[in-house]
mmCIF file of C-alpha atoms in Angstrom:
data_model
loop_
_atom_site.group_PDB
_atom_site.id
_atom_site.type_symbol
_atom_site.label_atom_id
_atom_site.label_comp_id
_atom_site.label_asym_id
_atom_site.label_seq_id
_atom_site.Cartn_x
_atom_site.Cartn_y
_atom_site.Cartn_z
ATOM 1 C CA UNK A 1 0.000 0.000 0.000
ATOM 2 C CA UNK A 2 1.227 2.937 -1.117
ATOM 3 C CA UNK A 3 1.962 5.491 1.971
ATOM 4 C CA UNK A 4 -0.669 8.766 2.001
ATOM 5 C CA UNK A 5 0.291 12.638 2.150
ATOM 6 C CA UNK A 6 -2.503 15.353 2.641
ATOM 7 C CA UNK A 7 -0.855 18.231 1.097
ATOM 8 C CA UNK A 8 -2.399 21.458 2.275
ATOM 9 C CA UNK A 9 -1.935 25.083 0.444
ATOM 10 C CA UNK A 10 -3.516 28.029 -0.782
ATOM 11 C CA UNK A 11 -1.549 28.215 -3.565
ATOM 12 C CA UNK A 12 -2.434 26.408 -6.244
ATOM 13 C CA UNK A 13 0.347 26.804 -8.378
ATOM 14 C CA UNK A 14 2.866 24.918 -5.259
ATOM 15 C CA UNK A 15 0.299 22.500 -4.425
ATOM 16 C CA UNK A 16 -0.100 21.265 -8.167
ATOM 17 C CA UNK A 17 4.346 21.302 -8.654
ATOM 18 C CA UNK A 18 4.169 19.371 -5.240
ATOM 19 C CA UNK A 19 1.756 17.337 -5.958
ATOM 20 C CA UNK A 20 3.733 15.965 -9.250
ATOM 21 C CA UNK A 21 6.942 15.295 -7.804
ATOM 22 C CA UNK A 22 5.588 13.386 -4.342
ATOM 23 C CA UNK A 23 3.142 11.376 -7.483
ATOM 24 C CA UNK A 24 6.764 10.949 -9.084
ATOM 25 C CA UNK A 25 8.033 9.714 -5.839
ATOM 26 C CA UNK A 26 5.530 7.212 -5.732
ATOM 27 C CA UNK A 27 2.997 8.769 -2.736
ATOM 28 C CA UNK A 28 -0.388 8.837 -2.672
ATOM 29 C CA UNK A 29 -1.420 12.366 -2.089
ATOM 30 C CA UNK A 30 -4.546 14.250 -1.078
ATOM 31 C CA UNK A 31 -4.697 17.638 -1.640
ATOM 32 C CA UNK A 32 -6.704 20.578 0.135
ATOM 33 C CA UNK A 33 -6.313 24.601 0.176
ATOM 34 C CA UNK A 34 -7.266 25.724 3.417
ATOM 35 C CA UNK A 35 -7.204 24.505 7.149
ATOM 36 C CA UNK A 36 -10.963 23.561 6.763
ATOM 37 C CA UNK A 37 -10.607 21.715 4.435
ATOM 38 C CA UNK A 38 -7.676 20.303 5.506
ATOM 39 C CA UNK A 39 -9.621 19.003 9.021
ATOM 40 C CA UNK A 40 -12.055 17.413 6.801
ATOM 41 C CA UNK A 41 -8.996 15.390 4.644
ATOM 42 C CA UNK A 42 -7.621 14.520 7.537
ATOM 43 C CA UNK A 43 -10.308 11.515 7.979
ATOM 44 C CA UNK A 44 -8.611 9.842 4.575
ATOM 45 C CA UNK A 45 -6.124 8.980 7.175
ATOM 46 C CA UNK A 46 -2.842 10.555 5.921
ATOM 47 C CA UNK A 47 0.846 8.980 7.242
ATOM 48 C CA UNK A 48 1.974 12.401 6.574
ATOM 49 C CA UNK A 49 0.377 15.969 6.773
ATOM 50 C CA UNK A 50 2.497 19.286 4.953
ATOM 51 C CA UNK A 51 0.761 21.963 5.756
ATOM 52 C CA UNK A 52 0.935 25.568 4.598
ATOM 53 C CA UNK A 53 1.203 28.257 7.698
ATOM 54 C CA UNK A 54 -0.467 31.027 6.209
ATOM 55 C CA UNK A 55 -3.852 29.666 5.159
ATOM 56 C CA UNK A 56 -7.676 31.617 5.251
ATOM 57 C CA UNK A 57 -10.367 30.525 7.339
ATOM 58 C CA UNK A 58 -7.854 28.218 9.396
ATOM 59 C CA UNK A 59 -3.670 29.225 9.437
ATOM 60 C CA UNK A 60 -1.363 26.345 9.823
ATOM 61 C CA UNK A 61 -0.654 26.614 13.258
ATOM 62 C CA UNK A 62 -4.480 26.412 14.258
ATOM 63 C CA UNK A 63 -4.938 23.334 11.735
ATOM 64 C CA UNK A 64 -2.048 21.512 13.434
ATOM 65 C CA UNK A 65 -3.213 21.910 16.637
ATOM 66 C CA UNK A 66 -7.147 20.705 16.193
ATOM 67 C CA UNK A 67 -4.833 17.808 14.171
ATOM 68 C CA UNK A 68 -3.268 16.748 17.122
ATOM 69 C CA UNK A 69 -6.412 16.795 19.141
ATOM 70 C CA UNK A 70 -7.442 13.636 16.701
ATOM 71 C CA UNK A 71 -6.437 10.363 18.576
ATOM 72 C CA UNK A 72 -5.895 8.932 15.737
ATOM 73 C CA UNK A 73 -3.251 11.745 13.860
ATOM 74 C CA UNK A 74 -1.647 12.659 17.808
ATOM 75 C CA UNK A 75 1.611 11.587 16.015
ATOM 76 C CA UNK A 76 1.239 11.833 12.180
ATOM 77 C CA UNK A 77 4.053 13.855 11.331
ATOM 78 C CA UNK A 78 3.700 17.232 10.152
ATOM 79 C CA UNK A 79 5.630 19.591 8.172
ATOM 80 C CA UNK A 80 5.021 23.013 8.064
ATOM 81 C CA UNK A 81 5.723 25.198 4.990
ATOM 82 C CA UNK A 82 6.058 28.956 4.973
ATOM 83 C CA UNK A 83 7.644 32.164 4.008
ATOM 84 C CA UNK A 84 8.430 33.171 7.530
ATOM 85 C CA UNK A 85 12.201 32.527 8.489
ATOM 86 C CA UNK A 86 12.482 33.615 11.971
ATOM 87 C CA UNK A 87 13.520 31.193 14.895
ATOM 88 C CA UNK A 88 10.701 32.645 16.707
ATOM 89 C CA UNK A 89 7.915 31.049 14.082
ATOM 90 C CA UNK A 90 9.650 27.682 14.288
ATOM 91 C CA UNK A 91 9.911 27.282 17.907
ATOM 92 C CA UNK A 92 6.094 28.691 17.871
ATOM 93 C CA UNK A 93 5.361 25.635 15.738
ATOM 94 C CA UNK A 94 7.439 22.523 17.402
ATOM 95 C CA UNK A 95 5.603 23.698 20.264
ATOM 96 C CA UNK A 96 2.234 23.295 19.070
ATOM 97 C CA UNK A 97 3.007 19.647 17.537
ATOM 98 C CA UNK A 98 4.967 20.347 14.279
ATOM 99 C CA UNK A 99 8.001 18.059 13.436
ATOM 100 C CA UNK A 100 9.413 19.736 10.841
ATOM 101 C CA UNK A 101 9.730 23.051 9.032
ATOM 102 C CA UNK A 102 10.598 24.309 5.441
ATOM 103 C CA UNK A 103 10.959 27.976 3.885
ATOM 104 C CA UNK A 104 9.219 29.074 1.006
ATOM 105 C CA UNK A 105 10.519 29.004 -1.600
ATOM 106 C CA UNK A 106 10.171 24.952 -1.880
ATOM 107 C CA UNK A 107 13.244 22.877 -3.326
ATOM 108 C CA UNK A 108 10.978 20.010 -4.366
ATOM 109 C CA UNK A 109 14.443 17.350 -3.649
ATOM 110 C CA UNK A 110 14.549 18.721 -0.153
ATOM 111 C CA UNK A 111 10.906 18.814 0.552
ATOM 112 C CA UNK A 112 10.961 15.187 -0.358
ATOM 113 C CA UNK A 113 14.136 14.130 1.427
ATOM 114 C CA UNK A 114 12.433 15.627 4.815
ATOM 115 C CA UNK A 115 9.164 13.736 4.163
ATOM 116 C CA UNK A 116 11.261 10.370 3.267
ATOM 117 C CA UNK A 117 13.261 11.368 6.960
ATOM 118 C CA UNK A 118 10.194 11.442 8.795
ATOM 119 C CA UNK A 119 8.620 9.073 7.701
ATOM 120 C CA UNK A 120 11.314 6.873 8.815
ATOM 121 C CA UNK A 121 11.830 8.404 11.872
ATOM 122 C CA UNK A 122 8.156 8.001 12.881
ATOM 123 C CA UNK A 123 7.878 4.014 11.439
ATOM 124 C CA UNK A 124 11.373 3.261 13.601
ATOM 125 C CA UNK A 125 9.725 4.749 16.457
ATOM 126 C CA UNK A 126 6.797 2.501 16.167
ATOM 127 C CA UNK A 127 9.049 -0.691 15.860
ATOM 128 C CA UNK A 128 10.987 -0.381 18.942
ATOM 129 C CA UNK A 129 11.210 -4.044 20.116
ATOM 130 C CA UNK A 130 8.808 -5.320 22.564
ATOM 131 C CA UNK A 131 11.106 -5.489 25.367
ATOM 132 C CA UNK A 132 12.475 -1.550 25.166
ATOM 133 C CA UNK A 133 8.527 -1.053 24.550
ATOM 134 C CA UNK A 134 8.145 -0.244 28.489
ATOM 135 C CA UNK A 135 10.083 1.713 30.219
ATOM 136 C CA UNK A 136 9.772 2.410 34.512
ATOM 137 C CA UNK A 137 11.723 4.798 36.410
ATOM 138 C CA UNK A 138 11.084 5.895 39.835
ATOM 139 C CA UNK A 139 7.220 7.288 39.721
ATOM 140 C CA UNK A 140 7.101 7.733 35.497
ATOM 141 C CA UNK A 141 6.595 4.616 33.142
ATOM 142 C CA UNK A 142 6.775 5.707 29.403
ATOM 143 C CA UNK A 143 4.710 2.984 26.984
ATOM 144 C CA UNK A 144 6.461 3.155 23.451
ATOM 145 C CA UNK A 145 3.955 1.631 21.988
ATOM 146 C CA UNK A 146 0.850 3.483 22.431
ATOM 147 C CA UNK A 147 2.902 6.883 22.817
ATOM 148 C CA UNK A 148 1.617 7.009 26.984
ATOM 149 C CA UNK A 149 2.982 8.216 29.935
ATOM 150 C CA UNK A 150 2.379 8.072 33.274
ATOM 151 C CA UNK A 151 3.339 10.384 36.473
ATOM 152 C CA UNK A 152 2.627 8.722 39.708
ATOM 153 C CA UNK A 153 0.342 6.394 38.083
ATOM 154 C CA UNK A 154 -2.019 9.495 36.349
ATOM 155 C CA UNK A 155 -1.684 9.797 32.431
ATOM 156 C CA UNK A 156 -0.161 13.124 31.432
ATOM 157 C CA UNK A 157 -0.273 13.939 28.036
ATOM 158 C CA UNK A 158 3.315 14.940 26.228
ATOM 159 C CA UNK A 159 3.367 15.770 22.023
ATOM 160 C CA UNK A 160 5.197 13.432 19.903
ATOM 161 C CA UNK A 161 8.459 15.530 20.237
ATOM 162 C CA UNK A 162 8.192 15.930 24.032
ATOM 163 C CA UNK A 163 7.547 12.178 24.580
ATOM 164 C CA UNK A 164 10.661 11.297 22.250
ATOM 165 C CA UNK A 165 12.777 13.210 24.017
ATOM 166 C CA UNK A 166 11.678 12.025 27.300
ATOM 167 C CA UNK A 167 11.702 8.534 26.522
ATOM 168 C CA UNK A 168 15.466 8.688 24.707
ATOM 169 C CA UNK A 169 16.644 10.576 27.771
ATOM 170 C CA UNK A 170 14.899 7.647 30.212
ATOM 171 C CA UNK A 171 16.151 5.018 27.729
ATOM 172 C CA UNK A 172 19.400 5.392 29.265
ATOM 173 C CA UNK A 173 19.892 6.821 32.893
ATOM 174 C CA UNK A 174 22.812 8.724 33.655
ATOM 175 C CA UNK A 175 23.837 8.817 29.982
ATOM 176 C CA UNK A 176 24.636 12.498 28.946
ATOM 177 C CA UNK A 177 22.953 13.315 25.932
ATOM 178 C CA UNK A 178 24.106 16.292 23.783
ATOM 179 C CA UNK A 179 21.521 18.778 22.343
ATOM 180 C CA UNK A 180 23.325 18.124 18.873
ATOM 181 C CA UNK A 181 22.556 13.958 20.052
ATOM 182 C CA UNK A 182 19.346 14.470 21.001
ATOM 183 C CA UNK A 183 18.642 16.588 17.593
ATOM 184 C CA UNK A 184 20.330 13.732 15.375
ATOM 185 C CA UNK A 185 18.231 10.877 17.100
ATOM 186 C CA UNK A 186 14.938 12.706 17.209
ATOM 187 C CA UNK A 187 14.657 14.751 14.082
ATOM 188 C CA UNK A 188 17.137 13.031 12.005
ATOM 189 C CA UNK A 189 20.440 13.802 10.754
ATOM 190 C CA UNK A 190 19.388 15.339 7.680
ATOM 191 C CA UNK A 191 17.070 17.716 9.040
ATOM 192 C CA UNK A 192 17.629 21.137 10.463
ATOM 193 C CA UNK A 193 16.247 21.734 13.889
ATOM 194 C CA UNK A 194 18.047 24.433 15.681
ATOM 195 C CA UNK A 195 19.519 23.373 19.094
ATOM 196 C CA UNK A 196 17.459 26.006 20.923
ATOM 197 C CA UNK A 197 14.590 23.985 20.461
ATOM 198 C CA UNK A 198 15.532 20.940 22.594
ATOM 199 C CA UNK A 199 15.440 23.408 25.438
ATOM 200 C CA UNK A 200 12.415 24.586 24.804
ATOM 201 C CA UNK A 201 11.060 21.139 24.310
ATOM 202 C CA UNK A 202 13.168 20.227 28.111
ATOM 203 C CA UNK A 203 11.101 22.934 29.929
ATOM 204 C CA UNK A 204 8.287 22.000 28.610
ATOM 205 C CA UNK A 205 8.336 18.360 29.969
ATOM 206 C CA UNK A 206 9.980 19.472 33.045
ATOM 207 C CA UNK A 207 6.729 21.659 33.468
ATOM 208 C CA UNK A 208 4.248 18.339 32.675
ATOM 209 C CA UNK A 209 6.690 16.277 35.416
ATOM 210 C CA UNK A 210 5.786 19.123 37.820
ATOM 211 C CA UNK A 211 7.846 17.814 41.458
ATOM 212 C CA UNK A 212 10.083 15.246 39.792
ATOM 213 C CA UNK A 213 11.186 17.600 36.748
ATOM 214 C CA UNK A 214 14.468 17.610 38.585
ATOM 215 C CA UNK A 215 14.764 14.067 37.160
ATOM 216 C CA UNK A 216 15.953 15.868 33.762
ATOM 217 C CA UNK A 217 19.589 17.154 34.944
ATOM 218 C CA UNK A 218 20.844 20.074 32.622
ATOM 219 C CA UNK A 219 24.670 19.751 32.072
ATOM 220 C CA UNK A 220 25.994 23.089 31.488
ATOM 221 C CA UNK A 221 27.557 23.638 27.764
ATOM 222 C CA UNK A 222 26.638 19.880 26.978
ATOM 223 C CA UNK A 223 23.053 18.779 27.424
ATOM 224 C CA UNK A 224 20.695 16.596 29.463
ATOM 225 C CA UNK A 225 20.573 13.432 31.504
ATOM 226 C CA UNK A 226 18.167 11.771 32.824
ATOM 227 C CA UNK A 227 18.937 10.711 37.039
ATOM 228 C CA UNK A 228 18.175 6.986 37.719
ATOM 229 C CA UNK A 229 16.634 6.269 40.861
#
């Protein structure tokens, strides 16, 4: 089965020269041209949502967040697409659920390298064996499989980035990991995430762990760790 892309833009002209080279690529792609419509696509069960910022009736960053309030699409990937370059507008959208982000204008061979990326990254995630599947430290167990996490036994909801990050760090108590490690095993290699965003990602799940966010040690001018206890 071929895998599914809901391409979403008001501009015609990019979704159509899109459109051909992920067809080309061998994708099966929906289209749509504004976050409305986009909401209603989104039931054709995508693997992978790219999705235009600066949209009428819905923007980008509103789509992807009543996206990620679907149980079913809490971690389809999604790339965002738009002409704003400031580090401000991509921290703004890794924070509401976004795993990638690409300036206009669109280089069709790197558009389709960073859908190929994370679309691996998101199927390796899925086929951790069963044995790393759960993972218990002190009062948080992390479930791999169905993307869950618990705090003293009560569920607290983390995005997809969040609970990969958490769940590398707990993977491997005491390990130091660097931002540029933690980048490289959650994004991918070939992606460009700049490293301020891991720490914005860190304070948010230190905020969700609320009295045991000390767990997550910050080692100055490296990275994180994660305490075992």
């Amino acid at each position: 089965m071929k895998t599914k892309i809901l391409l979403v833009d008001d501009e015609r002209d990019i979704v159509e020269f899109l459109h051909y080279n992920l067809i080309q690529e061998g994708f099966d792609v929906i289209t749509a041209f504004d976050g409305e419509e986009a909401l209603s696509k989104v039931k054709e069960n995508p693997d992978l949502i790219i999705l235009d910022v600066m949209m009428p009736k819905l923007d980008g960053y509103e789509t992807c967040t009543q996206i990620r309030k679907i149980k079913e699409h809490e971690n389809t990937p999604v790339i965002f697409l738009t002409a704003k370059g400031g580090e401000r507008d991509e921290v703004h959208a890794l924070n509401i659920g976004a795993d990638d982000f690409i300036q206009k204008p669109i280089s069709p061979t790197k558009l389709i390298a960073r859908v190929k990326s994370n679309l691996r990254k998101s199927d390796g995630f899925k086929g951790k064996d069963e044995k790393a599947a759960i993972i218990k430290i002190g009062p948080i167990l992390i479930n791999r499989e169905s993307y869950k996490i618990f705090v003293n036994e009560v569920e607290v909801v983390f995005p997809k980035k969040e609970f990969e990050i958490l769940s590398c760090l707990s993977s491997s108590p005491n390990k130091v990991y660097s931002r540029e490690k933690l980048l490289s095993e959650i994004w991918g290699e070939d992606i460009y995430v700049v490293e301020r965003t891991i720490d914005v990602h860190v304070r948010k799940i230190r905020e969700k762990l609320g009295e045991n966010a000390d767990l997550i040690e910050t080692i100055k001018g490296v990275g994180y760790r994660f305490k075992n206890v």
